[in-house]
Coordinates of C-alpha atoms and ligand atoms in Angstrom, one line a residue:
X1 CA -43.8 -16.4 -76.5
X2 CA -40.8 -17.7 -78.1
X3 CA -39.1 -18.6 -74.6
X4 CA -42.3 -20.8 -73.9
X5 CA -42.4 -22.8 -77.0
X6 CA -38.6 -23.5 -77.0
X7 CA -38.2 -24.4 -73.0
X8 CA -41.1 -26.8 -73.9
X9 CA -39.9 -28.1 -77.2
X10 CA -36.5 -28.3 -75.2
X11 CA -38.1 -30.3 -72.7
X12 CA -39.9 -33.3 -74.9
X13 CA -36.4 -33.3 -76.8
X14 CA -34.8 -34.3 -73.6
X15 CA -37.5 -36.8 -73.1
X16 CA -37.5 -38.8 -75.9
X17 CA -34.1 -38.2 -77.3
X18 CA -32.7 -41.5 -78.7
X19 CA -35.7 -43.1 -79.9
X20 CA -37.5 -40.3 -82.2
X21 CA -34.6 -39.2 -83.2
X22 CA -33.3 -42.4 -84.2
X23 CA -36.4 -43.7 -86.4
X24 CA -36.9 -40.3 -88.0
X25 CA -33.7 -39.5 -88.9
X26 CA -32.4 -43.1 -89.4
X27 CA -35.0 -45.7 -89.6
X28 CA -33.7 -47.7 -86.7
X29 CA -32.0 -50.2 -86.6
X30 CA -29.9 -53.4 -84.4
X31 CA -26.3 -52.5 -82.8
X32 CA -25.1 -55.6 -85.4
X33 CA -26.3 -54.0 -88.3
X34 CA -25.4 -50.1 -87.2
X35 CA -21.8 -51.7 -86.6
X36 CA -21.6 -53.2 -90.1
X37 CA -23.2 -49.8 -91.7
X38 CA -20.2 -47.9 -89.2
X39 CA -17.3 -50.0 -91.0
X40 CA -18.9 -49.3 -94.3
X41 CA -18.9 -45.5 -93.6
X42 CA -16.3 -44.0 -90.8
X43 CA -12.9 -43.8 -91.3
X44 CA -11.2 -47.0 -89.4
X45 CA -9.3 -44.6 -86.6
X46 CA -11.6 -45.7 -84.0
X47 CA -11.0 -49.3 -84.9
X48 CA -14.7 -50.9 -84.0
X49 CA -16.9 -48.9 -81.5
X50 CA -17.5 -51.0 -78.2
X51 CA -21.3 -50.4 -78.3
X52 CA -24.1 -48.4 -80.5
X53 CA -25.3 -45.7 -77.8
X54 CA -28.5 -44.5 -78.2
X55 CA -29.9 -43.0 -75.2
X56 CA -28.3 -41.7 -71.8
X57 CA -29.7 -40.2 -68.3
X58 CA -27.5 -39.2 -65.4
X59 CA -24.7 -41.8 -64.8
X60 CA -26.4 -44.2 -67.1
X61 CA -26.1 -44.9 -71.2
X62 CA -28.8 -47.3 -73.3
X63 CA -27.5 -49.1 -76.3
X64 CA -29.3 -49.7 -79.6
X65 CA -30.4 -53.3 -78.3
X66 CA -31.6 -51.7 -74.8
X67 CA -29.1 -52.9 -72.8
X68 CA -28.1 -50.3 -69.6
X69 CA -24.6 -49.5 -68.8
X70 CA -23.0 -47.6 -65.7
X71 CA -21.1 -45.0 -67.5
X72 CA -17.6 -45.0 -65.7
X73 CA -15.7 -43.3 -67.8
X74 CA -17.9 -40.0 -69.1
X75 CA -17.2 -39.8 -72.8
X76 CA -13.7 -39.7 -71.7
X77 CA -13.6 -37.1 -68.8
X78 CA -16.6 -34.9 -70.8
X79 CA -19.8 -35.5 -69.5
X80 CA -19.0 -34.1 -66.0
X81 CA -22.7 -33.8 -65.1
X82 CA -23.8 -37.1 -66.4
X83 CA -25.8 -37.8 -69.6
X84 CA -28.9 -35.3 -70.7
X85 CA -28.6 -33.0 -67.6
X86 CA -31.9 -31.0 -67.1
X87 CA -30.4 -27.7 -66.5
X88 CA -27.6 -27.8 -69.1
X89 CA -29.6 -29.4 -71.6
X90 CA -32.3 -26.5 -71.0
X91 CA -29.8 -23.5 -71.5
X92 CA -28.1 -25.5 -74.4
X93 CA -31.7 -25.5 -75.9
X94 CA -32.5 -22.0 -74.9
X95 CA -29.4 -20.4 -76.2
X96 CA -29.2 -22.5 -79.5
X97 CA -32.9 -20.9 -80.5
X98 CA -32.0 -17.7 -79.3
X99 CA -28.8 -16.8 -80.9
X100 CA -26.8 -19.8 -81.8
X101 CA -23.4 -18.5 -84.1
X102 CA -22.5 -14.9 -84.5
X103 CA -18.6 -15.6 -85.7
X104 CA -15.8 -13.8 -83.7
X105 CA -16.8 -10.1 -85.3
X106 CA -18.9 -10.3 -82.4
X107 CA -19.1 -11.0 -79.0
X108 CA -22.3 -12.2 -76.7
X109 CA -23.1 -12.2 -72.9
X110 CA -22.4 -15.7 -72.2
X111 CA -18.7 -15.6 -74.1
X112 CA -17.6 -12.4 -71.8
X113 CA -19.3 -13.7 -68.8
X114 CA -17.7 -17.5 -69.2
X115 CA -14.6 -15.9 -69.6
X116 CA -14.7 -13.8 -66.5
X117 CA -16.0 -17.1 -64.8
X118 CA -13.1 -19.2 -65.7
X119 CA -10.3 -16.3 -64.6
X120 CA -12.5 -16.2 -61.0
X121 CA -11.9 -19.3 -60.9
X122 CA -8.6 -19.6 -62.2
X123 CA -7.6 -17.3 -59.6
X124 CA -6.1 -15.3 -62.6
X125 CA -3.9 -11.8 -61.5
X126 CA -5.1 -9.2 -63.4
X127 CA -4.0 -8.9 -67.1
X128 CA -5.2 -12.5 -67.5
X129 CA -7.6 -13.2 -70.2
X130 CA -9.1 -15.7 -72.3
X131 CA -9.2 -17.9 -75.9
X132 CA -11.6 -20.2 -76.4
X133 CA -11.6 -23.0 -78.7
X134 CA -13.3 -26.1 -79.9
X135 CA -11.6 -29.0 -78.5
X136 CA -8.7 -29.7 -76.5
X137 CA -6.2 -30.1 -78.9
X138 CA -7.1 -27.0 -80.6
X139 CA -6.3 -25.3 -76.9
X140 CA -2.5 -26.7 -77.1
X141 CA -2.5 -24.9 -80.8
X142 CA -2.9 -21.8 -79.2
X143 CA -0.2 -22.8 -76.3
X144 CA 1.8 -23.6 -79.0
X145 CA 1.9 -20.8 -80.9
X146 CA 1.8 -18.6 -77.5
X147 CA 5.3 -20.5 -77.0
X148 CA 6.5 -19.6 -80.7
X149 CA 5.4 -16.0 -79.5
X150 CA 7.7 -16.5 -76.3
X151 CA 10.6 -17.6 -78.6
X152 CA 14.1 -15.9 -80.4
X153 CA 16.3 -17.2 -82.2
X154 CA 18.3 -17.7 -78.7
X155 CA 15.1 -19.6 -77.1
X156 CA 13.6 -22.4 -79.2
X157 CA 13.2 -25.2 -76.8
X158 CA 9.9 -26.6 -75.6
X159 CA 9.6 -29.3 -73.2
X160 CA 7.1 -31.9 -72.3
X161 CA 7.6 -35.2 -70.5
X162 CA 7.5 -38.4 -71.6
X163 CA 4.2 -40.1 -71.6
X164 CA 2.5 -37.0 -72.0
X165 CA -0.7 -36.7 -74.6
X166 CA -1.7 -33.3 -75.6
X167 CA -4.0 -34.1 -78.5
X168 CA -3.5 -34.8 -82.5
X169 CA -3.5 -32.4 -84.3
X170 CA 0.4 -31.4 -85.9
X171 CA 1.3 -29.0 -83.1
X172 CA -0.8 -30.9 -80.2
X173 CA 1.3 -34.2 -81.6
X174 CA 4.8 -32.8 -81.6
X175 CA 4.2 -32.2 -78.0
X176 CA 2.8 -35.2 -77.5
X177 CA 4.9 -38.2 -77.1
X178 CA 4.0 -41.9 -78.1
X179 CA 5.7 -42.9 -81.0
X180 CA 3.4 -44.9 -82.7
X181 CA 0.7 -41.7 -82.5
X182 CA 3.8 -39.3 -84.3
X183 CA 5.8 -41.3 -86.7
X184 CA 3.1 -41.5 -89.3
X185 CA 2.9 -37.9 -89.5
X186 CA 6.7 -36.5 -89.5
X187 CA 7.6 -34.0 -90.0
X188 CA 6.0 -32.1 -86.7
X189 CA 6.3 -28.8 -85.7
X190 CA 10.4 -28.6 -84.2
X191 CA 11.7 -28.0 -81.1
X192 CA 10.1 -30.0 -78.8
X193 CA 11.7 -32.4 -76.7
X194 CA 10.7 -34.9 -74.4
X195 CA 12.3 -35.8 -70.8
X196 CA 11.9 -38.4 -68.1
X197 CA 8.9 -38.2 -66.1
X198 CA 8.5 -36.8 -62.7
X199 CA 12.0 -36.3 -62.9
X200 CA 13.5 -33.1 -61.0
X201 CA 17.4 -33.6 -62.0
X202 CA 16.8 -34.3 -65.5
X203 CA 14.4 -30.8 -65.6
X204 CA 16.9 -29.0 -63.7
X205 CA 19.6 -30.3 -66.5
X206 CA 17.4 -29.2 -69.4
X207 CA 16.0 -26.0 -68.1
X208 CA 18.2 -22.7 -69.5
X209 CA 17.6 -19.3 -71.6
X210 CA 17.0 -21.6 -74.6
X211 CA 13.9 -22.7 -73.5
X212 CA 10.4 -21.0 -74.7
X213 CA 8.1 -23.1 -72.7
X214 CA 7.3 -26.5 -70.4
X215 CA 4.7 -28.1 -71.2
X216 CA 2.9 -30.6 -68.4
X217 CA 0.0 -32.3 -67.5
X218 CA -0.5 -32.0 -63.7
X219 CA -1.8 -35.6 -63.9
X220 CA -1.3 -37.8 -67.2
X221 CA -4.9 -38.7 -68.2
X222 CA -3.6 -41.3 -71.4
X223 CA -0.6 -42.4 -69.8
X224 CA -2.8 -44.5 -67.3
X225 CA -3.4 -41.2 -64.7
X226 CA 0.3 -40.8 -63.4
X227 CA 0.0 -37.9 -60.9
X228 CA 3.1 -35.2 -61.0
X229 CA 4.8 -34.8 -57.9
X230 CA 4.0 -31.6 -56.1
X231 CA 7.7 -30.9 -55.8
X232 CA 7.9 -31.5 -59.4
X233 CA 5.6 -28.9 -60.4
X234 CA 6.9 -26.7 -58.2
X235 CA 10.5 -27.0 -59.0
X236 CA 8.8 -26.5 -62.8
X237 CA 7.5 -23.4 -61.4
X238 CA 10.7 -22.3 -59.9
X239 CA 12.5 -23.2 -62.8
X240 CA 10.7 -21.7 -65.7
X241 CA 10.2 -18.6 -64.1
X242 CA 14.4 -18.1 -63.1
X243 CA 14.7 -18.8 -66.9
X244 CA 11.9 -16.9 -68.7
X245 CA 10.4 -20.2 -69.6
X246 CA 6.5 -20.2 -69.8
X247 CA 4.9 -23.0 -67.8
X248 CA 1.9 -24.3 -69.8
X249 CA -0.6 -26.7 -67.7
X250 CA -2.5 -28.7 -70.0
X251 CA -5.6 -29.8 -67.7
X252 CA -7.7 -30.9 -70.6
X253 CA -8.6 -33.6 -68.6
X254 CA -7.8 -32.7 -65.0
X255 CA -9.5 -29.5 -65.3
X256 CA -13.1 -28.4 -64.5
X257 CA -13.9 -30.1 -61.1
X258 CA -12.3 -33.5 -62.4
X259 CA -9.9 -33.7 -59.6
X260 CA -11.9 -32.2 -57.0
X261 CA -10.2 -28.7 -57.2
X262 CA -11.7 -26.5 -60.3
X263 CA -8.2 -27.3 -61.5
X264 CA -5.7 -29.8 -60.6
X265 CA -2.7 -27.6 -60.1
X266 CA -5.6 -26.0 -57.2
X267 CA -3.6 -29.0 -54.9
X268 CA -0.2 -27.5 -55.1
X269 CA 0.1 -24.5 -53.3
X270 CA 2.2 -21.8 -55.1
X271 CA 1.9 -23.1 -58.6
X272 CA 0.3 -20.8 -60.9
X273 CA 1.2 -21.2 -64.5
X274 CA 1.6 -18.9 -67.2
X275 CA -1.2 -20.9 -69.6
X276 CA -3.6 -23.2 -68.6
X277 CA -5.3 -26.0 -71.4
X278 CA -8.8 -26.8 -71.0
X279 CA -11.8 -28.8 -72.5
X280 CA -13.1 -32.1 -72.3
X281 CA -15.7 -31.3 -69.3
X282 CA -16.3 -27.2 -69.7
X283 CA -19.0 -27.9 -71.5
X284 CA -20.8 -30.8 -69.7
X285 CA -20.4 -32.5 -72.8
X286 CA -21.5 -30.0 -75.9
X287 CA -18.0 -29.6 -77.6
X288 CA -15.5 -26.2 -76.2
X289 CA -12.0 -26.0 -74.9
X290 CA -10.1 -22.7 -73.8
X291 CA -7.0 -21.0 -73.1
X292 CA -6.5 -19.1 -69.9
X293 CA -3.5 -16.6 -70.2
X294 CA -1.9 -15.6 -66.8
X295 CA -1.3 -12.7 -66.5
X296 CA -0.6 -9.1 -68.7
X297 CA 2.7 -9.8 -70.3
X298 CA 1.7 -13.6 -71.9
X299 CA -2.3 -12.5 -72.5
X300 CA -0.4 -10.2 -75.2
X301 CA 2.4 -12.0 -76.6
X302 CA -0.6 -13.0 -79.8
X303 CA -1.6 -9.8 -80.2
X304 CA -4.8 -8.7 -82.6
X305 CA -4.7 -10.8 -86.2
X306 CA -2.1 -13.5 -84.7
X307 CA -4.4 -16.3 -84.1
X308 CA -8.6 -16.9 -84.7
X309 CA -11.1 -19.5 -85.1
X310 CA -14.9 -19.4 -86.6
X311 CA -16.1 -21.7 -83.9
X312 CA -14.6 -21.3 -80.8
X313 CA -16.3 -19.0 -78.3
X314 CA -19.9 -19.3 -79.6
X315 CA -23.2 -18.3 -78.2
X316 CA -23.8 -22.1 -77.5
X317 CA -20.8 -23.8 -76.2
X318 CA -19.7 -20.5 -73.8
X319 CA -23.9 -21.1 -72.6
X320 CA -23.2 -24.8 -72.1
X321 CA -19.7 -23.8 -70.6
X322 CA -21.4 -21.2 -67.9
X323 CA -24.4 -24.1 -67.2
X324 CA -21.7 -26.2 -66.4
X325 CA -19.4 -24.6 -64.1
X326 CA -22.7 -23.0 -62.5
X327 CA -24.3 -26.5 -61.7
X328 CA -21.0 -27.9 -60.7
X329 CA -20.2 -25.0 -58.3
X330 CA -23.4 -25.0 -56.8
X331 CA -24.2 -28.5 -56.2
X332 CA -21.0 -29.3 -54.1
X333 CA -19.2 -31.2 -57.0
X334 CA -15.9 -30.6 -56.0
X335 CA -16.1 -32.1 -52.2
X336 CA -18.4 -34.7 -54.0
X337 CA -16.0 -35.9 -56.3
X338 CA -12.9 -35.8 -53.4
X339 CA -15.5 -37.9 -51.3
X340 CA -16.7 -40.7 -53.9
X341 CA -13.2 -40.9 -55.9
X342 CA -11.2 -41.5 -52.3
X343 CA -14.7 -44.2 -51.6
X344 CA -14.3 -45.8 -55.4
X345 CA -9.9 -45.8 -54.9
X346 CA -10.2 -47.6 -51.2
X347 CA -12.9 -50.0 -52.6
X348 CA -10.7 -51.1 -55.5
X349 CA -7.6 -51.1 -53.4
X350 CA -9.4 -54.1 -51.7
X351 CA -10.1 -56.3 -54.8
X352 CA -7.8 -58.6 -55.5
X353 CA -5.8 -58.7 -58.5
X354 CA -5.9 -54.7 -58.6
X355 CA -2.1 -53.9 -57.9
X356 CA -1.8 -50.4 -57.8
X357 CA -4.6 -47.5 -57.3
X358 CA -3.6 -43.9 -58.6
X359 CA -5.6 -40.8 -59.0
X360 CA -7.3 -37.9 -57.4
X361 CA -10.8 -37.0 -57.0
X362 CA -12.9 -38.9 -60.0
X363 CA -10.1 -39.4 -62.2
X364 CA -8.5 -42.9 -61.4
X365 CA -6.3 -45.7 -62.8
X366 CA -5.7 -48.8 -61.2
X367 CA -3.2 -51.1 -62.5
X368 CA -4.3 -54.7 -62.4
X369 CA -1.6 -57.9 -62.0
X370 CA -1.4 -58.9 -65.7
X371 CA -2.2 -57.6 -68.9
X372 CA -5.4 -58.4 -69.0
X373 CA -6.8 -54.4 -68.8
X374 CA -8.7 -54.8 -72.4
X375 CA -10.5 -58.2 -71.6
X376 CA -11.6 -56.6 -68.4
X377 CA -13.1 -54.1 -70.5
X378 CA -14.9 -56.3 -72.2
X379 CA -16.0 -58.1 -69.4
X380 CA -17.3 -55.2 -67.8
X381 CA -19.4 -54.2 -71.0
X382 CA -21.0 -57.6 -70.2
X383 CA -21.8 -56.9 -66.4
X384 CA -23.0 -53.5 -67.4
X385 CA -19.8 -51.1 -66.9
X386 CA -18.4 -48.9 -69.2
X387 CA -14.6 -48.6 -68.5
X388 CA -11.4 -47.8 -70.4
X389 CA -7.6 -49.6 -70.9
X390 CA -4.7 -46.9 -70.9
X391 CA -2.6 -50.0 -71.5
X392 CA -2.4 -53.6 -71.4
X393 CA -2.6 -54.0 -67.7
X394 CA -3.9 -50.4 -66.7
X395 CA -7.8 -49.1 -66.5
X396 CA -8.8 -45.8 -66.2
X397 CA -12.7 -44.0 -65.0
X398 CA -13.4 -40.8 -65.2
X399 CA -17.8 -41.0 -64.4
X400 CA -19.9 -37.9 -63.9
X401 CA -19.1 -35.9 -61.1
X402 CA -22.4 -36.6 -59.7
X403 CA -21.6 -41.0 -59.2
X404 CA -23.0 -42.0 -56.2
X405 CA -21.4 -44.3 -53.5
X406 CA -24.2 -46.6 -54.2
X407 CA -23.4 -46.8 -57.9
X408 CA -19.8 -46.9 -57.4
X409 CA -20.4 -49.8 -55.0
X410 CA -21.9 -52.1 -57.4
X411 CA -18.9 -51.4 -60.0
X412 CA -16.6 -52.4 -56.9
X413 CA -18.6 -55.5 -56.0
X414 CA -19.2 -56.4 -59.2
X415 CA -15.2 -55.7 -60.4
X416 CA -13.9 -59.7 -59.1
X417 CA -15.9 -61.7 -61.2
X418 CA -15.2 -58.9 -64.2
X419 CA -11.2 -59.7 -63.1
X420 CA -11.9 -63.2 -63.2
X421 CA -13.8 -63.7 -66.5
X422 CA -10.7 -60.7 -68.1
X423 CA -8.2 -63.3 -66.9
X424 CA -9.4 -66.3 -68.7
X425 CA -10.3 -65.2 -71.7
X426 CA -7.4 -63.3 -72.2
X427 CA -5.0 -67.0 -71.3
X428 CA -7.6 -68.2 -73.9
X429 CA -6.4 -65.2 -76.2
X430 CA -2.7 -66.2 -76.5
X431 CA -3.1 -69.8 -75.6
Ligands
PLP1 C1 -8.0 -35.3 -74.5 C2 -6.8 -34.5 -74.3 C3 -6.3 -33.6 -75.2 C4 -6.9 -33.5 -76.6 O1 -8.3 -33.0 -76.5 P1 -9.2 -33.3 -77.8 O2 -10.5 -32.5 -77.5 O3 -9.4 -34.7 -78.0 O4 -8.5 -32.6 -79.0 C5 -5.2 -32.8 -74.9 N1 -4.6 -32.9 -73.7 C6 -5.1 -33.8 -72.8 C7 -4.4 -33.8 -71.4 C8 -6.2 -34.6 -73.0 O5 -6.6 -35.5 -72.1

């Protein structure tokens, strides 16, 4: 039987991933000389990749020269089961040799039956409905041009909030808001403006009828994980709504368990947005985002012809999408996350030379007491620890959703000497 061969095939695939794939495909290699073939053949965006990855399993990654790392910051928020999960990788498998791309023509089960997940859990009123997409910045496209759709030539405005990222593609980058990612690439879509963070007078200043939509992060992932108040989100409730404003959440990266609610906005009682942005981890790492429309009057402002994609929605990702959220809600993720990220923030808390500790669930930034976040980086690549710099003195992990206390404990014992070795070579940097 076809099911047989390909569970089985799927099976030794997950085994033996890296290695095979590598020498058949590649003809293996060093991480030295894979870095200097990278330079010679990817555009420089990246600027030069930390490690070559070859092989990962659970919370754990391989590189190309065998070394192990702790993987502490999940391909960015993605791989929200860990690395080569047995069930996901087994209905990714399934799917992909069953029906794999059908264009948007059609429809299959698991697209209508992740959609119908993601509004349960949503808790979406009736009316609410679905688009999926590729990434995450291909979700704020579709918020976007939902706002354009909420818009006259009386309402034009859309806010977002200083500090916010929302992805880089035009639209995505005219709501987001570092210069240096924007300039390049003027002019952006109009209309957007930017305010002061967290800032309830200057949103009540801004908000009238000329504004089509707000745009926020519940917690800014890229900005260092800066947490919205809850009166701030609620006031942006308030406000939108009295103004026919649509309140977009973009929970790219707070979204899907990440947090330890399904969604971050869960935390603040009474705020329900009109859109919600997903990706990053709906797919446990195989590539999807979505937009969740709330509600019958914005699930129709694109109506039939307005918007599309060839991609988005397939038999695969939605299949990896429905693995995801099924493994996540039965395993407990959500109180597991809450429990380890409060263990991981108290242990780091404790450590000297971390200043400030911010987050919720298993997405956290700690701030450390000089700007020394990229060394420490470095330093922890040495030890064994993949982690990330928002900034020059801020660090940012976002693991799999199924770290242990054990695993987080050696990152925390492990972190002074890390802080210590960051330090000094950064004074060696600049000295
Ligand atoms: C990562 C991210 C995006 C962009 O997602 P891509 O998949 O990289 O396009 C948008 N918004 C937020 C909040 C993000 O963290």
């Amino acid at each position: 039987m076809t099911g047989t061969t390909t569970a089985s095939s799927g099976r030794h695939a997950a085994q033996h991933p890296a290695g095979d794939t590598v020498e058949v495909l590649t003809g293996g290699n060093t991480g030295a000389e894979w870095l200097s073939r990278y330079s010679d053949a990817l555009m420089g965006v990246f600027g030069t990749p930390q490690r070559v990855l070859v092989r990962g399993s659970g919370c754990n990654v391989w590189d190309a020269d065998g070394k192990q790392y702790l993987d502490l910051l999940g391909g960015i928020a993605v791989n929200a089961l860990g690395h080569a999960h047995p069930f996901v990788t087994s209905v990714i498998s399934s799917q992909l040799a069953t029906l794999g791309h059908i264009s948007n023509f059609f429809t299959s089960p698991t697209q209508v039956a992740l959609a119908e997940r993601l509004l349960e859990l949503s808790r979406a009123p009736g009316g609410s409905r679905v688009f999926f997409t590729n990434s995450g910045a291909e979700a704020l496209e579709g918020a976007f041009k939902l706002a354009r759709r909420n818009s006259t030539p009386e309402r034009h405005r859309i806010i977002a909030l200083d500090g916010a990222f929302h992805g880089r593609t035009m639209g995505a980058l005219a709501l987001t808001s570092k210069k240096a990612y924007r300039e390049p690439f003027e002019p952006l879509p109009g209309g957007v403006e930017h305010l002061p963070f967290d800032d309830i007078d200057a949103l009540t200043a801004a908000m009238d009828d000329t504004v089509a939509a707000l745009v926020l992060e519940p917690i800014q992932g890229e900005a260092g994980v800066r947490p919205l108040s809850p009166e701030y989100l609620r006031a942006a409730r308030a406000l939108t709504r009295e103004h026919g404003a649509l309140l977009i959440l973009d929970e790219v990266q707070t979204g899907v368990a990440r947090t330890g609610r399904w969604f971050a906005h869960q935390w603040v009682d009474g705020v329900v947005p009109d859109a919600m942005t997903l990706a990053k981890g709906l797919g446990g790492g195989f590539p999807i985002g979505a937009l969740v429309t709330f509600g019958e009057r914005v699930s129709t402002l694109i109506s039939a012809g307005q918007h599309g994609t060839t991609f988005g929605g397939n038999p695969v990702a939605t299949a990896a999408g429905l693995a995801t959220l099924h493994v996540l809600g039965a395993s407990g993720a959500l109180r597991h996350a809450t429990d380890v990220g409060a263990y991981l923030r108290r242990g780091l808390a404790d450590v000297d030379g971390v200043v400030a500790v911010r987050g919720e669930g298993l997405l956290i930034g700690f701030d450390l007491d000089g700007d020394h976040a990229p060394a420490a980086v470095q330093a922890a690549l040495a030890e064994g620890f993949i982690i990330n710099a928002t900034g020059p003195a801020t660090i940012r992990l976002a693991p799999p959703l199924i770290l242990s206390e054990e695993q987080a404990a050696t990152f925390i014992d492990a972190l002074p000497a890390i802080l210590t070795t960051a330090r000094t070579s950064a004074t060696e940097a600049t000295a």
